[in-house]
Amino acid sequence: MKSNALAIQFVERQLPEGNYTAAVLGVPRPNAAQFAIAEKMKQAMKANEDWFFKTMEELKPGELIQYHKNLGISEEEYAVFMKFSQSVKLDKIGVIELKIVRKENSLHFEPKDFGDYLKYLVVDLKDQRLRVDSK
C-alpha cells in the first residue's frame, strides 16, 4: 500500500464525523517594535533581492543569516529580531467549535465563528489528496 494511502487512512480514522472543540495553534504576534523591525527588513530584502537570495542559498541547513547592513536595520535591531524569532514557538492560542462531515468520499470541516479557512479544506478519501475547494 502506498504511503499516501496509509496517511489518508490514518486521517480518516482520526477524524470521524461529529462535533468537536478543537485547539487553535499559532505563534504569538510580534509587538509594535518587533513588527517595525521586520517591516524594515522586508523592505530592505526587496531592495537587495539578489544579495538576499545569494546569501540564503549559501547558508547551511539550520544556519542563521548573520547581520549585514543590507538587512536595513541596525545591529541592535538585528539582535532584537533574532531574540524574538528564535523564541517563537507554536502554541495553543484559542479553541473553536468544529464539525467534521463526511460527504461521499471526502471529509469536510464546518468551523463555528473562527477558522473560516477550514471550510475550504477537503480531505479527498478516494483520490487520497488534500484540496482547497472554493465552493
PDB file of C-alpha atoms in Angstrom:
ATOM      1  CA  MET A   1       0.000   0.000   0.000  1.00  0.00           C
ATOM      2  CA  LYS A   2       1.282   3.455  -0.884  1.00  0.00           C
ATOM      3  CA  SER A   3       2.376   5.757   1.919  1.00  0.00           C
ATOM      4  CA  ASN A   4      -0.163   8.427   0.894  1.00  0.00           C
ATOM      5  CA  ALA A   5      -2.966   5.839   1.156  1.00  0.00           C
ATOM      6  CA  LEU A   6      -1.775   4.958   4.670  1.00  0.00           C
ATOM      7  CA  ALA A   7      -1.693   8.630   5.591  1.00  0.00           C
ATOM      8  CA  ILE A   8      -5.245   9.187   4.319  1.00  0.00           C
ATOM      9  CA  GLN A   9      -6.487   6.106   6.204  1.00  0.00           C
ATOM     10  CA  PHE A  10      -4.835   7.464   9.347  1.00  0.00           C
ATOM     11  CA  VAL A  11      -6.537  10.849   8.862  1.00  0.00           C
ATOM     12  CA  GLU A  12      -9.900   9.187   8.226  1.00  0.00           C
ATOM     13  CA  ARG A  13      -9.620   7.171  11.464  1.00  0.00           C
ATOM     14  CA  GLN A  14      -8.536  10.226  13.462  1.00  0.00           C
ATOM     15  CA  LEU A  15     -11.291  12.496  12.113  1.00  0.00           C
ATOM     16  CA  PRO A  16     -14.634  10.702  12.487  1.00  0.00           C
ATOM     17  CA  GLU A  17     -17.795  12.673  11.799  1.00  0.00           C
ATOM     18  CA  GLY A  18     -19.067  14.688  14.690  1.00  0.00           C
ATOM     19  CA  ASN A  19     -18.904  17.893  16.686  1.00  0.00           C
ATOM     20  CA  TYR A  20     -15.645  18.813  18.393  1.00  0.00           C
ATOM     21  CA  THR A  21     -13.914  21.509  20.361  1.00  0.00           C
ATOM     22  CA  ALA A  22     -10.581  21.979  18.599  1.00  0.00           C
ATOM     23  CA  ALA A  23      -7.444  23.734  19.764  1.00  0.00           C
ATOM     24  CA  VAL A  24      -6.223  26.557  17.534  1.00  0.00           C
ATOM     25  CA  LEU A  25      -2.444  26.592  17.217  1.00  0.00           C
ATOM     26  CA  GLY A  26      -0.445  29.627  16.233  1.00  0.00           C
ATOM     27  CA  VAL A  27       2.513  31.810  17.048  1.00  0.00           C
ATOM     28  CA  PRO A  28       2.395  34.960  19.146  1.00  0.00           C
ATOM     29  CA  ARG A  29       2.148  38.229  17.265  1.00  0.00           C
ATOM     30  CA  PRO A  30       5.192  40.470  17.405  1.00  0.00           C
ATOM     31  CA  ASN A  31       4.873  43.653  19.441  1.00  0.00           C
ATOM     32  CA  ALA A  32       4.926  47.012  17.632  1.00  0.00           C
ATOM     33  CA  ALA A  33       8.724  47.398  17.857  1.00  0.00           C
ATOM     34  CA  GLN A  34       9.372  43.851  16.601  1.00  0.00           C
ATOM     35  CA  PHE A  35       6.861  44.340  13.791  1.00  0.00           C
ATOM     36  CA  ALA A  36       8.544  47.605  12.740  1.00  0.00           C
ATOM     37  CA  ILE A  37      11.940  45.877  12.575  1.00  0.00           C
ATOM     38  CA  ALA A  38      10.507  43.038  10.481  1.00  0.00           C
ATOM     39  CA  GLU A  39       8.897  45.544   8.102  1.00  0.00           C
ATOM     40  CA  LYS A  40      12.198  47.408   7.657  1.00  0.00           C
ATOM     41  CA  MET A  41      13.933  44.107   6.935  1.00  0.00           C
ATOM     42  CA  LYS A  42      11.238  43.097   4.464  1.00  0.00           C
ATOM     43  CA  GLN A  43      11.681  46.334   2.511  1.00  0.00           C
ATOM     44  CA  ALA A  44      15.478  46.001   2.570  1.00  0.00           C
ATOM     45  CA  MET A  45      15.296  42.398   1.359  1.00  0.00           C
ATOM     46  CA  LYS A  46      13.174  43.527  -1.590  1.00  0.00           C
ATOM     47  CA  ALA A  47      15.631  46.320  -2.364  1.00  0.00           C
ATOM     48  CA  ASN A  48      18.605  43.925  -2.051  1.00  0.00           C
ATOM     49  CA  GLU A  49      16.918  40.864  -3.507  1.00  0.00           C
ATOM     50  CA  ASP A  50      19.940  39.489  -5.402  1.00  0.00           C
ATOM     51  CA  TRP A  51      22.154  39.760  -2.321  1.00  0.00           C
ATOM     52  CA  PHE A  52      19.471  38.237  -0.085  1.00  0.00           C
ATOM     53  CA  PHE A  53      18.804  35.187  -2.295  1.00  0.00           C
ATOM     54  CA  LYS A  54      22.526  34.561  -2.823  1.00  0.00           C
ATOM     55  CA  THR A  55      23.113  34.786   0.942  1.00  0.00           C
ATOM     56  CA  MET A  56      20.225  32.417   1.703  1.00  0.00           C
ATOM     57  CA  GLU A  57      21.464  29.881  -0.866  1.00  0.00           C
ATOM     58  CA  GLU A  58      24.897  29.838   0.793  1.00  0.00           C
ATOM     59  CA  LEU A  59      23.552  29.056   4.261  1.00  0.00           C
ATOM     60  CA  LYS A  60      23.906  25.521   5.527  1.00  0.00           C
ATOM     61  CA  PRO A  61      20.736  23.819   6.851  1.00  0.00           C
ATOM     62  CA  GLY A  62      19.900  25.297  10.256  1.00  0.00           C
ATOM     63  CA  GLU A  63      22.426  28.112   9.880  1.00  0.00           C
ATOM     64  CA  LEU A  64      21.139  31.594  10.688  1.00  0.00           C
ATOM     65  CA  ILE A  65      21.717  34.613   8.494  1.00  0.00           C
ATOM     66  CA  GLN A  66      24.361  36.861  10.003  1.00  0.00           C
ATOM     67  CA  TYR A  67      23.914  40.589  10.463  1.00  0.00           C
ATOM     68  CA  HIS A  68      24.574  42.651   7.358  1.00  0.00           C
ATOM     69  CA  LYS A  69      23.820  46.292   6.570  1.00  0.00           C
ATOM     70  CA  ASN A  70      21.740  45.096   3.576  1.00  0.00           C
ATOM     71  CA  LEU A  71      19.132  43.887   6.083  1.00  0.00           C
ATOM     72  CA  GLY A  72      18.207  47.557   6.508  1.00  0.00           C
ATOM     73  CA  ILE A  73      18.393  47.569  10.300  1.00  0.00           C
ATOM     74  CA  SER A  74      20.988  48.293  12.976  1.00  0.00           C
ATOM     75  CA  GLU A  75      22.935  45.585  14.793  1.00  0.00           C
ATOM     76  CA  GLU A  76      20.847  46.310  17.900  1.00  0.00           C
ATOM     77  CA  GLU A  77      17.622  45.863  15.937  1.00  0.00           C
ATOM     78  CA  TYR A  78      19.032  42.647  14.468  1.00  0.00           C
ATOM     79  CA  ALA A  79      19.670  41.334  18.000  1.00  0.00           C
ATOM     80  CA  VAL A  80      16.074  42.151  18.992  1.00  0.00           C
ATOM     81  CA  PHE A  81      14.758  40.462  15.846  1.00  0.00           C
ATOM     82  CA  MET A  82      16.875  37.341  16.360  1.00  0.00           C
ATOM     83  CA  LYS A  83      15.865  37.034  20.021  1.00  0.00           C
ATOM     84  CA  PHE A  84      12.185  37.218  19.101  1.00  0.00           C
ATOM     85  CA  SER A  85      12.403  34.978  16.024  1.00  0.00           C
ATOM     86  CA  GLN A  86      14.330  32.286  17.905  1.00  0.00           C
ATOM     87  CA  SER A  87      11.847  32.276  20.782  1.00  0.00           C
ATOM     88  CA  VAL A  88       8.733  31.883  18.628  1.00  0.00           C
ATOM     89  CA  LYS A  89       7.060  28.528  19.028  1.00  0.00           C
ATOM     90  CA  LEU A  90       3.760  27.049  18.000  1.00  0.00           C
ATOM     91  CA  ASP A  91       1.337  27.200  20.905  1.00  0.00           C
ATOM     92  CA  LYS A  92      -2.348  26.996  21.690  1.00  0.00           C
ATOM     93  CA  ILE A  93      -3.893  30.417  21.066  1.00  0.00           C
ATOM     94  CA  GLY A  94      -7.558  29.519  21.359  1.00  0.00           C
ATOM     95  CA  VAL A  95     -10.321  26.977  20.774  1.00  0.00           C
ATOM     96  CA  ILE A  96     -13.090  26.654  18.201  1.00  0.00           C
ATOM     97  CA  GLU A  97     -16.204  24.579  17.771  1.00  0.00           C
ATOM     98  CA  LEU A  98     -15.728  22.382  14.709  1.00  0.00           C
ATOM     99  CA  LYS A  99     -17.994  19.911  12.933  1.00  0.00           C
ATOM    100  CA  ILE A 100     -16.496  17.206  10.712  1.00  0.00           C
ATOM    101  CA  VAL A 101     -18.828  15.964   7.979  1.00  0.00           C
ATOM    102  CA  ARG A 102     -18.370  13.081   5.553  1.00  0.00           C
ATOM    103  CA  LYS A 103     -19.804  13.719   2.087  1.00  0.00           C
ATOM    104  CA  GLU A 104     -19.463  10.751  -0.255  1.00  0.00           C
ATOM    105  CA  ASN A 105     -15.710  10.057  -0.328  1.00  0.00           C
ATOM    106  CA  SER A 106     -14.461  13.180   1.396  1.00  0.00           C
ATOM    107  CA  LEU A 107     -14.191  14.872   4.770  1.00  0.00           C
ATOM    108  CA  HIS A 108     -15.323  18.483   5.175  1.00  0.00           C
ATOM    109  CA  PHE A 109     -14.916  20.905   8.059  1.00  0.00           C
ATOM    110  CA  GLU A 110     -17.558  23.305   9.342  1.00  0.00           C
ATOM    111  CA  PRO A 111     -15.999  25.720  11.847  1.00  0.00           C
ATOM    112  CA  LYS A 112     -18.158  27.934  14.037  1.00  0.00           C
ATOM    113  CA  ASP A 113     -17.163  31.610  14.271  1.00  0.00           C
ATOM    114  CA  PHE A 114     -13.362  31.443  13.919  1.00  0.00           C
ATOM    115  CA  GLY A 115     -11.342  29.485  11.378  1.00  0.00           C
ATOM    116  CA  ASP A 116     -13.427  30.114   8.254  1.00  0.00           C
ATOM    117  CA  TYR A 117     -10.478  28.987   6.119  1.00  0.00           C
ATOM    118  CA  LEU A 118     -11.116  25.423   7.326  1.00  0.00           C
ATOM    119  CA  LYS A 119     -14.406  25.258   5.428  1.00  0.00           C
ATOM    120  CA  TYR A 120     -12.392  25.245   2.191  1.00  0.00           C
ATOM    121  CA  LEU A 121     -10.162  22.329   3.203  1.00  0.00           C
ATOM    122  CA  VAL A 122     -11.300  18.930   1.907  1.00  0.00           C
ATOM    123  CA  VAL A 123      -9.752  15.530   2.598  1.00  0.00           C
ATOM    124  CA  ASP A 124     -10.494  13.527  -0.550  1.00  0.00           C
ATOM    125  CA  LEU A 125     -10.506   9.910   0.599  1.00  0.00           C
ATOM    126  CA  LYS A 126     -10.940   8.435  -2.885  1.00  0.00           C
ATOM    127  CA  ASP A 127      -8.162  10.374  -4.624  1.00  0.00           C
ATOM    128  CA  GLN A 128      -6.033  10.365  -1.459  1.00  0.00           C
ATOM    129  CA  ARG A 129      -5.424  14.107  -1.574  1.00  0.00           C
ATOM    130  CA  LEU A 130      -5.971  17.254   0.417  1.00  0.00           C
ATOM    131  CA  ARG A 131      -7.515  20.017  -1.628  1.00  0.00           C
ATOM    132  CA  VAL A 132      -8.774  23.538  -1.229  1.00  0.00           C
ATOM    133  CA  ASP A 133     -12.312  23.829  -2.548  1.00  0.00           C
ATOM    134  CA  SER A 134     -13.549  27.345  -3.274  1.00  0.00           C
ATOM    135  CA  LYS A 135     -17.175  26.106  -3.070  1.00  0.00           C
TER     136      LYS A 135
END
